XYZ file of C-alpha atoms in Angstrom:
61
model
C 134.401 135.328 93.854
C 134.839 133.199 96.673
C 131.441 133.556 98.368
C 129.092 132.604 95.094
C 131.319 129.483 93.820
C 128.842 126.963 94.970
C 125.814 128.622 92.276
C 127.852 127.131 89.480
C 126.298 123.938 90.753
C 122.849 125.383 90.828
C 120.635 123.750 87.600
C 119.220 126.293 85.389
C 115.851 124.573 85.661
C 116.225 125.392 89.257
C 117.139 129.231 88.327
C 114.123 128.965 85.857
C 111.725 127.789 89.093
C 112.490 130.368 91.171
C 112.495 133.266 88.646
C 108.798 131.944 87.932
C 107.352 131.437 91.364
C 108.916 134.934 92.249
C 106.661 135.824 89.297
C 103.859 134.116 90.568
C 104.282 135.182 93.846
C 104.317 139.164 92.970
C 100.893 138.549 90.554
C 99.390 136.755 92.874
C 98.425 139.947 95.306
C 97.424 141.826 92.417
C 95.287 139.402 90.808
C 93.296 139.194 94.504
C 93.422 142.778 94.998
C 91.736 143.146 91.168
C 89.347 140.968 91.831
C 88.260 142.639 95.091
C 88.637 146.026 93.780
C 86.176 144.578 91.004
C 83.443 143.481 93.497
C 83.433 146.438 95.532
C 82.786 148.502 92.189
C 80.252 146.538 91.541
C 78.677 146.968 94.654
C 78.797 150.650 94.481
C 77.405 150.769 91.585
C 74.509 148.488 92.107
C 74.056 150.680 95.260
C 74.033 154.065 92.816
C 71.577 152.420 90.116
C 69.102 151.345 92.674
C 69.008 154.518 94.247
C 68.348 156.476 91.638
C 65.703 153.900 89.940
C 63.844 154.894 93.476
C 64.520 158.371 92.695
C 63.042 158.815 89.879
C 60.144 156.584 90.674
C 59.514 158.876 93.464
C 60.042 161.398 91.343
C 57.657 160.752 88.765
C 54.774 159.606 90.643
């Protein structure tokens, strides 16, 4: 094909760079949107436990 005969001169360390920050570049968005999705379930949570500890403290006394 006349259009692609220059990636014959293209390393395949250089093919085997870009395939991996293309990797790292599509896990990175996930790995911050896990760890955010993490915190706020945390939060939630802590929100849900404390409420009912009051709850039932109200409740029983």
């Amino acid at each position: 094909m006349r259009g692609f005969d220059e990636l014959r001169y293209i390393r395949p360390t250089l093919v085997i760079f870009i395939f991996l920050v293309t990797i790292l570049l599509m896990m990175l968005p996930y790995h911050v949107f896990q760890n955010e999705a993490i915190s706020y379930t945390q939060e939630i949570y802590s929100g849900i436990f404390e409420t009912s500890v009051e709850n039932l403290g109200s409740a029983l006394s």
